[in-house]
XYZ file of C-alpha atoms in Angstrom:
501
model
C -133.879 -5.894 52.863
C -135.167 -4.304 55.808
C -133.695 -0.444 56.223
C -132.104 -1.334 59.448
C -129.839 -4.159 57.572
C -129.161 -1.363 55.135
C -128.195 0.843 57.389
C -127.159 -0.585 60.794
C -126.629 1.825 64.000
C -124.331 2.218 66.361
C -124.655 3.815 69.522
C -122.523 4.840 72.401
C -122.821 2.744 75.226
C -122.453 4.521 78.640
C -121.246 1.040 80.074
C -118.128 0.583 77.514
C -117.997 4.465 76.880
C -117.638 3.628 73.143
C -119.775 3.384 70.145
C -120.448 -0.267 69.374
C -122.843 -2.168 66.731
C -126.459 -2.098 67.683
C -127.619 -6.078 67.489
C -130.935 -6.322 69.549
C -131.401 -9.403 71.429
C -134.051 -10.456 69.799
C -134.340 -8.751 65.743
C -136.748 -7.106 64.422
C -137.866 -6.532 68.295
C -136.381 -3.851 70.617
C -137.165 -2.889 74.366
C -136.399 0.441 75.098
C -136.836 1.682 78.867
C -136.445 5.960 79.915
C -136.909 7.205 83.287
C -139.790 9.306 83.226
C -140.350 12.006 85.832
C -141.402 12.517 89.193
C -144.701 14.380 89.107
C -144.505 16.321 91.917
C -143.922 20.121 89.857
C -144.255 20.958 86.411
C -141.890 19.615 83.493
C -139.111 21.287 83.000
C -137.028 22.149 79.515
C -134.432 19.744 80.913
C -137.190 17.026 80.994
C -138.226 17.337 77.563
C -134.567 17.788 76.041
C -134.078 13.835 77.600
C -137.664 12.571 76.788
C -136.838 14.114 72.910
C -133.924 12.412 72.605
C -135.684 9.068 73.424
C -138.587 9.920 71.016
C -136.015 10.458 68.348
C -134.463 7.153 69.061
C -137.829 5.115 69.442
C -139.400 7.016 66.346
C -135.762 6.506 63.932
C -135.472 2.810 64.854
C -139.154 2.209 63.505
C -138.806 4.399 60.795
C -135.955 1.375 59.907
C -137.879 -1.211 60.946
C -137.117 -2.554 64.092
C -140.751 -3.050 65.998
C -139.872 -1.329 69.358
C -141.506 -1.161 73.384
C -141.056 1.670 74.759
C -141.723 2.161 78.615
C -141.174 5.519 80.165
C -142.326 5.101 83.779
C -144.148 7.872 86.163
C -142.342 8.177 90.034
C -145.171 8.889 92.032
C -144.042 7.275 95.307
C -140.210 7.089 97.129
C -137.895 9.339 95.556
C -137.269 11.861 98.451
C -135.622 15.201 98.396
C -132.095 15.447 97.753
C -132.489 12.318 95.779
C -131.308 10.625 99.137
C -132.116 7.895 102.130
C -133.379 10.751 104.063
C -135.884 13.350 104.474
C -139.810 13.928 103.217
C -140.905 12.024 100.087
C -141.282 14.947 97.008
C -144.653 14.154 96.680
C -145.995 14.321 99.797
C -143.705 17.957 100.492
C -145.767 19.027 97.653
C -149.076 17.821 98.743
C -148.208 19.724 102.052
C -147.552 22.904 100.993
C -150.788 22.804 98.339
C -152.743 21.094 101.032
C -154.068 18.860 99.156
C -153.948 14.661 99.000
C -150.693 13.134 97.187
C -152.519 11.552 94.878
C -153.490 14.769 93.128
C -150.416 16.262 93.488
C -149.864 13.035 90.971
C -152.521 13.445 88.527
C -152.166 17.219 88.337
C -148.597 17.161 87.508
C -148.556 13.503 85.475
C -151.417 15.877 83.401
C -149.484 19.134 82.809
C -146.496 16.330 82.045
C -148.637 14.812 79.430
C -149.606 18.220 78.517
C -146.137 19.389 77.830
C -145.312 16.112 75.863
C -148.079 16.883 73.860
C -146.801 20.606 73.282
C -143.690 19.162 71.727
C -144.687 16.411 69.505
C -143.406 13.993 71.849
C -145.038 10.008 70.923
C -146.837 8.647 73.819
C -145.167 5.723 75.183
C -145.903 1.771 74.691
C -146.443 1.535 78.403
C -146.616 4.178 80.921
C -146.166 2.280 84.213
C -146.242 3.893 87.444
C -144.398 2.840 90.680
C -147.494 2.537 92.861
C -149.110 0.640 90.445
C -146.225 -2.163 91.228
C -145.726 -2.237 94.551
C -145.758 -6.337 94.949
C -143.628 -6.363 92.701
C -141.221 -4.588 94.302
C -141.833 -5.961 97.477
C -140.783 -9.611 95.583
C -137.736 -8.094 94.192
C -136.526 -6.748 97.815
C -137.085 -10.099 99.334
C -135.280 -11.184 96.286
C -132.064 -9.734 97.151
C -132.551 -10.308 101.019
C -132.580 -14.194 100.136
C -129.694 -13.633 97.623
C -127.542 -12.269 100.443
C -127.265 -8.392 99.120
C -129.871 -6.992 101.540
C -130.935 -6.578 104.934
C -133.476 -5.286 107.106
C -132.918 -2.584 110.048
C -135.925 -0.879 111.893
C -138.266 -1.397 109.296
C -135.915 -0.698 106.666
C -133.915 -2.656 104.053
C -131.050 -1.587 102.785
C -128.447 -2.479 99.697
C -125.480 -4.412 100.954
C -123.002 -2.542 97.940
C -119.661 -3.869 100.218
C -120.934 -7.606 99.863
C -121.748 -6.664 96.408
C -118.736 -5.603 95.586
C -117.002 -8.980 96.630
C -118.278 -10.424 93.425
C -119.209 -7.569 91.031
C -117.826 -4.027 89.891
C -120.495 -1.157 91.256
C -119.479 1.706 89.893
C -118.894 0.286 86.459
C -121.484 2.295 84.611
C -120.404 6.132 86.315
C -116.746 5.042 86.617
C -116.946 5.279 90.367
C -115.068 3.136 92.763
C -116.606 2.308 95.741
C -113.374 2.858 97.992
C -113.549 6.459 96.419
C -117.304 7.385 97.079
C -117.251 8.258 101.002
C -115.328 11.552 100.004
C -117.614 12.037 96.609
C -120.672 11.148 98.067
C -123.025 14.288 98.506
C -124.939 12.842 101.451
C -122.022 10.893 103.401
C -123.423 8.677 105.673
C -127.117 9.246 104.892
C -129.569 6.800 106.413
C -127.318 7.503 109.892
C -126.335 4.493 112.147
C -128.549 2.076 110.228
C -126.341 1.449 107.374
C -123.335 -0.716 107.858
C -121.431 0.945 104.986
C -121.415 4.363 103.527
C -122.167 3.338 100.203
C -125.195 1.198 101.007
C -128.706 2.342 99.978
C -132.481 1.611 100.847
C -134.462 -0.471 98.351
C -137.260 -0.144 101.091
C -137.816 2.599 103.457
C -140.075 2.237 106.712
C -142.564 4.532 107.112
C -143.091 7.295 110.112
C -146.733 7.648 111.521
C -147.403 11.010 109.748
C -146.441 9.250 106.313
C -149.174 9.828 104.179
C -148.313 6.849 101.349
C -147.285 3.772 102.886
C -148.011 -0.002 102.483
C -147.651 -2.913 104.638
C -144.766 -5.599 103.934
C -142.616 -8.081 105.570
C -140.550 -4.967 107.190
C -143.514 -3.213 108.504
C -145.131 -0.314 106.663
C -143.225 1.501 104.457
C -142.171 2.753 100.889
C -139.773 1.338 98.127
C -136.788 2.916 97.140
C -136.718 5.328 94.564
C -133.945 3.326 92.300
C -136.193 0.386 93.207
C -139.135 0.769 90.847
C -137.385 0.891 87.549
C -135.623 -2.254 88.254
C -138.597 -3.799 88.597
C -140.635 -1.941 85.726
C -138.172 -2.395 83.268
C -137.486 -5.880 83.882
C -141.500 -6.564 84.271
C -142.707 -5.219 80.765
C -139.384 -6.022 78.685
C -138.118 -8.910 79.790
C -134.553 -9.955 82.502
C -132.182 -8.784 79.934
C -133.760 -5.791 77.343
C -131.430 -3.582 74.603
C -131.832 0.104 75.907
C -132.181 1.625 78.963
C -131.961 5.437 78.541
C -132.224 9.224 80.954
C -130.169 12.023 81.650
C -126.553 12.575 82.405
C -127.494 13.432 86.030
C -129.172 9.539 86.627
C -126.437 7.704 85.834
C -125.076 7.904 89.676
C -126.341 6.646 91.687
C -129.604 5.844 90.116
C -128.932 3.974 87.148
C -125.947 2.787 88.950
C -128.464 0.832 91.985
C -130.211 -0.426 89.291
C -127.616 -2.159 87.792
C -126.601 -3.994 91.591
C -130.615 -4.486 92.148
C -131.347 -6.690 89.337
C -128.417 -8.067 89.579
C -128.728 -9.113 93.400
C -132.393 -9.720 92.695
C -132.030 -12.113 89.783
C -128.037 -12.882 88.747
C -128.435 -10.796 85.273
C -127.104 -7.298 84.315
C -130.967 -6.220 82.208
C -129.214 -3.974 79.850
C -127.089 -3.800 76.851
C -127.085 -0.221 75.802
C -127.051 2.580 78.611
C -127.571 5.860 76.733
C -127.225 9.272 78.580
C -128.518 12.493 77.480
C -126.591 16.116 78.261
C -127.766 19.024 80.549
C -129.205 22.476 78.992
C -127.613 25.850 80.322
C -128.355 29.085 79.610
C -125.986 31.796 78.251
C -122.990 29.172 79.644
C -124.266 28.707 82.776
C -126.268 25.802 84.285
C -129.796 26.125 84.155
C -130.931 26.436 88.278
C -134.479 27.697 89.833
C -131.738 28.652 92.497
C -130.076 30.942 89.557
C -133.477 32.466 88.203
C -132.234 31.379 84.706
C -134.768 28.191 84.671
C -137.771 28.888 82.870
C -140.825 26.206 81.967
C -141.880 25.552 78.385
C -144.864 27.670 78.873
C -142.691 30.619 79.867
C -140.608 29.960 76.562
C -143.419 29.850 74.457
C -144.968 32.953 75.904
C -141.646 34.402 76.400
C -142.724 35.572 79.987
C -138.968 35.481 81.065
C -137.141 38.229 81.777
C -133.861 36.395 80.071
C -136.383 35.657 77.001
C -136.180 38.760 74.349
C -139.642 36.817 72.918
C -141.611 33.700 72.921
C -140.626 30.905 70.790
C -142.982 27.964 69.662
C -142.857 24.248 70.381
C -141.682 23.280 66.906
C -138.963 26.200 66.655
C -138.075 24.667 70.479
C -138.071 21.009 69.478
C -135.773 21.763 66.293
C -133.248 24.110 68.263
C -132.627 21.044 70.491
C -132.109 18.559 67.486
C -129.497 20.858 66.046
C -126.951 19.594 69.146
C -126.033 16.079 69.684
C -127.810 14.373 72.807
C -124.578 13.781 74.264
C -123.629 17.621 74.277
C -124.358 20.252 76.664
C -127.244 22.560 74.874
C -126.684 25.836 75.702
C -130.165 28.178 75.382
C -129.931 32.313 74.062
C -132.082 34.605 72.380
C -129.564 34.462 69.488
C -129.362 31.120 69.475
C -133.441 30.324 69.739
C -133.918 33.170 66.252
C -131.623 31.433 64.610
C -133.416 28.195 64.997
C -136.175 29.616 64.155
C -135.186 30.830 60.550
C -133.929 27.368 59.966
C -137.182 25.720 61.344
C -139.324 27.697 58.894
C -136.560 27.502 55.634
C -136.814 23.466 56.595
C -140.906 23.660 56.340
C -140.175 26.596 53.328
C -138.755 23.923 51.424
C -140.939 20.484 52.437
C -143.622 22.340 51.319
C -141.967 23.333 47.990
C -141.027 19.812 47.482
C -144.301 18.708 47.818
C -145.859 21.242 45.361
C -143.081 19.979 42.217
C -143.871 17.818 39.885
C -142.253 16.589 36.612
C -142.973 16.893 33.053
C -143.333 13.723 31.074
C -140.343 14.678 28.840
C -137.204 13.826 31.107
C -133.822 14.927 30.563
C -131.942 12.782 32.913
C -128.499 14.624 34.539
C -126.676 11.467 35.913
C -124.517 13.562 38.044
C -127.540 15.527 39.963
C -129.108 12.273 39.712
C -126.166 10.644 42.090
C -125.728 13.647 44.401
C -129.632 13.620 45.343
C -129.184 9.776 46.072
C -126.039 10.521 47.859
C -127.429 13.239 50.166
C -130.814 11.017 50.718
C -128.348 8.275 51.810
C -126.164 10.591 54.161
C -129.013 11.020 56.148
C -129.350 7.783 56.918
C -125.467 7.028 57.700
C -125.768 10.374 60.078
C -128.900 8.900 62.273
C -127.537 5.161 62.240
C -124.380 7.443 63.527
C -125.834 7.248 67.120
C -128.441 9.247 65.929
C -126.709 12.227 65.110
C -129.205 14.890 64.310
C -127.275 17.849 63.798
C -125.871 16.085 61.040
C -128.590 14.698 59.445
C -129.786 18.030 59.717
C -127.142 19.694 58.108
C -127.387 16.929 55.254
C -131.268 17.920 55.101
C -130.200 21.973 54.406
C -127.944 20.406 51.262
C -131.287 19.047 50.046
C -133.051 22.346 50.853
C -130.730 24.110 48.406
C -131.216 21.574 45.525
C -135.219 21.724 46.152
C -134.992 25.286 46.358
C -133.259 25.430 43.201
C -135.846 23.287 41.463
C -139.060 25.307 42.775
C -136.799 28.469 41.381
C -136.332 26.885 38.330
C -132.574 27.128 38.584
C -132.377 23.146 38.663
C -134.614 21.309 35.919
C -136.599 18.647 38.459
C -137.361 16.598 35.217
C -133.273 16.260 35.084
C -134.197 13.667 37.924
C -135.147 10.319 36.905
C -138.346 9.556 38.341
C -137.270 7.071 41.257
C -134.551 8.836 42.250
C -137.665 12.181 42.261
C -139.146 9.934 44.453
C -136.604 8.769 47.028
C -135.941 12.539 47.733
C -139.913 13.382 48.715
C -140.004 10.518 50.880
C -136.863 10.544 52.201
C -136.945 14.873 52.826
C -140.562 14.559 54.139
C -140.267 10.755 56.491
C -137.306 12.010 57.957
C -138.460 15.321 58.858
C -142.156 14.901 60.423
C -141.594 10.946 61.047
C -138.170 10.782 62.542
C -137.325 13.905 63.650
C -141.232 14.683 64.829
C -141.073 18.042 63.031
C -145.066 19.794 61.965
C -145.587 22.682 60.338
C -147.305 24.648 63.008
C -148.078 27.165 60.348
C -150.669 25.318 58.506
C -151.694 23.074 61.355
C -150.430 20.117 60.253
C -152.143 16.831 60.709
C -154.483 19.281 63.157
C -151.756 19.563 65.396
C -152.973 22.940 65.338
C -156.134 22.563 67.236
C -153.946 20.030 69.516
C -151.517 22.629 70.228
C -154.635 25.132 70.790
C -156.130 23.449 73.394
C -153.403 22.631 75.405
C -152.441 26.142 75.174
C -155.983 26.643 76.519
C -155.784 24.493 79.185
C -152.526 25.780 80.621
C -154.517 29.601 80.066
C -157.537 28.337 82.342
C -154.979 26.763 85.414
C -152.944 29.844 85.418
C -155.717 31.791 85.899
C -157.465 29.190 88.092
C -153.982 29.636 90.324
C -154.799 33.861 89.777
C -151.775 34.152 87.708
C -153.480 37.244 85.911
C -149.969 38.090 84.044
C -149.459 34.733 82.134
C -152.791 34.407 81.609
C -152.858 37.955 79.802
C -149.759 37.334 78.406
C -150.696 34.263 76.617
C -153.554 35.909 74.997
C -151.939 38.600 73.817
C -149.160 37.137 72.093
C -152.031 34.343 70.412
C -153.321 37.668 69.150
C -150.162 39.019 67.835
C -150.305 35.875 65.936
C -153.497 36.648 64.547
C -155.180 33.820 66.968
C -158.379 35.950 69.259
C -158.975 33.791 72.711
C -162.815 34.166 73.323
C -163.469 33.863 77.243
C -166.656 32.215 78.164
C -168.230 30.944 81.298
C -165.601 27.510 82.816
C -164.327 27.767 78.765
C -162.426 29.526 76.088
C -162.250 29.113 72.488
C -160.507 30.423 69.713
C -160.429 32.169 66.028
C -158.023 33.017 63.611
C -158.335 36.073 62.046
């Protein structure tokens, strides 16, 4: 019996705003599609709380089994500031202001993205497609809905007929929005100005001006798709008209995710996805976390603590387990207090893997049914917590029960030969699987798997572009809190190294 028969999952559906029985549509196989970022700054902590839920997910439903695709996309074209119709595509603002070309705007920031991802054990994906990469196909999907009746074509542009739409399907079943009440709750009103015939519409292809710098030629003219465009055609392309998962942040689900629900279904008559899964927002000391409030601070600045609201710097793995401690669903607020505390329990959970790992049991058994039963109960808790709707905090709590019992066995207060030898067993695989396999936890301490030299050189690399941008107080600051560490940066010529004293 496959684990995920043993243990099946259930997870709460944004579109029926209930937990409900995960059945893929086609068993053992499972597509799972995220919205990946728009590289046009560096990732933020709110970027890799979403993309960690998602990893979680993707690496828990192997770990039972299933054999899963998982496409996280890059935006590098046509999602334009204020997440609107209108105004300059992010991209090319950013290009502007670095003067340099769009294109390595894109590279530099899909790199530090990839860098970041790297920083916090997050997998890479199945497929990493990227919206200029697929920009027939979007063109196809637009003409799509044009000859479906749902779109139509002013001065070069094409928008989303949502009132036609609406005639025949709910929009505004996914956020809960009705369309009636959406002129009032709309941020941006009547974007897009006299060429939309209703409020609510929105462009699926946006013509170009002549100082564009990214545009391509279609049956509208030259132009761009729309931002909510691409990952109906992405998702679609790589896992199929109708996939299980489609997942992202709270903050996508209008009107993003919402336009990509009317898109594919104007485009091609099917709703794609079964399961819409939204992740929370992080805040800091209660509040939102806002460049505008200077309480927003990038994963390097957290693990350099170069902050001013950051007492110290905390590492990836401390990072990555303080965020598994809240379910995805919940706000997660950040605090010094709360970021020590994680870290105790980070190092008591490694403390205790490692203790695990070093028992071993004497030929002569002297088998304790009862311990016997409440190790195989708390192995199997785990599992019920995570098929939960993956409910790490949980699982994690269940995980500290078993850190007691190991404890007491490397302390010889509990006889580990008490165990019987299968049930010995279950508990290291289960204790160590879910921790580094499903929950992507490493022991940066010993540099596990040589995620250490990993770790290093990304930690490197971020060194060498802050001081390539002359950014002589992170770069200093990184090195000296390496050294507090007992880790000595050597500066050479276009290079730096490392050694641990």
């Amino acid at each position: 019996m496959a684990l995920y028969e043993k243990y099946p999952v259930e997870i709460f559906n944004s579109l029926g705003k209930k937990k409900e029985k995960f059945e893929p549509i086609n068993a053992p196989h499972v597509g799972l599609y995220v919205c990946g970022p728009t590289v046009y700054n560096e990732a933020h902590l709110g970027n890799v709380r979403s993309f960690l839920t998602f990893d979680v997910v993707w690496r828990y439903l192997e770990h039972l089994g299933y054999n899963v695709r998982y496409v996280r996309n890059i935006t590098d074209v046509g999602h334009l500031v204020g997440d609107a119709d209108e105004g300059e595509d992010k991209i090319e603002k950013r290009a502007r202001i670095e003067q340099i070309e769009p294109m390595e705007i894109v590279q530099k920031y899909t790199n530090g993205f990839h860098n970041v991802t790297q920083l916090y054990n997050l997998k890479s994906p199945s497929i990493e497609p990227t919206a200029t990469a697929h920009i027939m196909e979007q063109i196809e999907m637009v003409q799509r809905i044009i000859d479906n009746g749902y779109g139509y074509e002013v001065n070069g542009s094409v928008y989303f007929d949502v009132k036609k739409f609406s005639e025949k399907y709910n929009y505004g079943k996914l956020s809960g929005r009705k369309v009636e009440e959406q002129l009032e709750q709309t941020r941006d009103g009547l974007a897009g100005g006299d060429e939309k015939r209703y409020f609510a519409d929105f462009a699926i292809w946006k013509g170009a001006s002549d100082n564009t710098l990214m545009k391509w030629n279609s049956p509208w003219g030259k132009g761009v798709p729309g931002w909510h465009l691409e990952c109906s055609v992405m998702s679609t392309k790589y896992l199929g008209e109708k996939f299980d998962i489609h997942g992202g942040g709270m903050d996508l689900k209008f009107p993003h995710h919402e336009c990509e629900i009317a898109q594919s279904i104007g485009a091609d008559g099917n709703d794609p996805v079964r399961y819409w899964m939204h992740g929370n927002m992080l805040t800091v000391n209660g509040t939102k976390m806002s460049k505008s409030l200077g309480n927003s601070f990038l994963p390097l600045e957290l693990i350099a603590g170069d902050h001013p609201l950051l007492e110290q710097g905390y590492s990836p793995m401390t990072t990555r387990f303080f965020m598994l401690q809240a379910n995805y669903r919940s706000t997660l607020d950040f605090s010094n207090d709360a970021l020590k505390a994680a870290e105790k329990g980070y190092k008591r959970l490694m403390n205790a893997m490692d203790n695990l790992n070093s028992l071993e049991q004497s030929s002569e058994l002297q088998i304790d049914n009862d311990l016997d039963s409440e190790i195989e109960g708390l192995c199997t808790q785990i599992y019920l917590e995570l098929s939960d709707d993956f409910n790490t905090p949980k699982a994690i709590a269940v995980l500290f029960e078993l850190v007691n019992k190991i404890n007491g066995f490397h302390d010889n207060h509990l006889n580990i030969s008490s165990l019987k030898k299968e049930i010995f067993e279950n508990l290291k695989s289960t204790f160590n699987s879910i921790i580094t396999d499903v929950l992507g936890l490493l022991n940066e301490e010993k540099g596990e798997s040589n995620k250490l030299n990993d770790v290093m050189q990304i930690l490197l690399d971020m060194r060498e572009e802050a001081r390539a941008n002359k950014d002589w107080s992170l770069s200093d600051k990184i090195r000296d809190d390496l050294k507090e560490k007992g880790i000595v940066l050597n500066d050479g010529k276009g290079s730096s190294s490392f050694t641990i004293e």
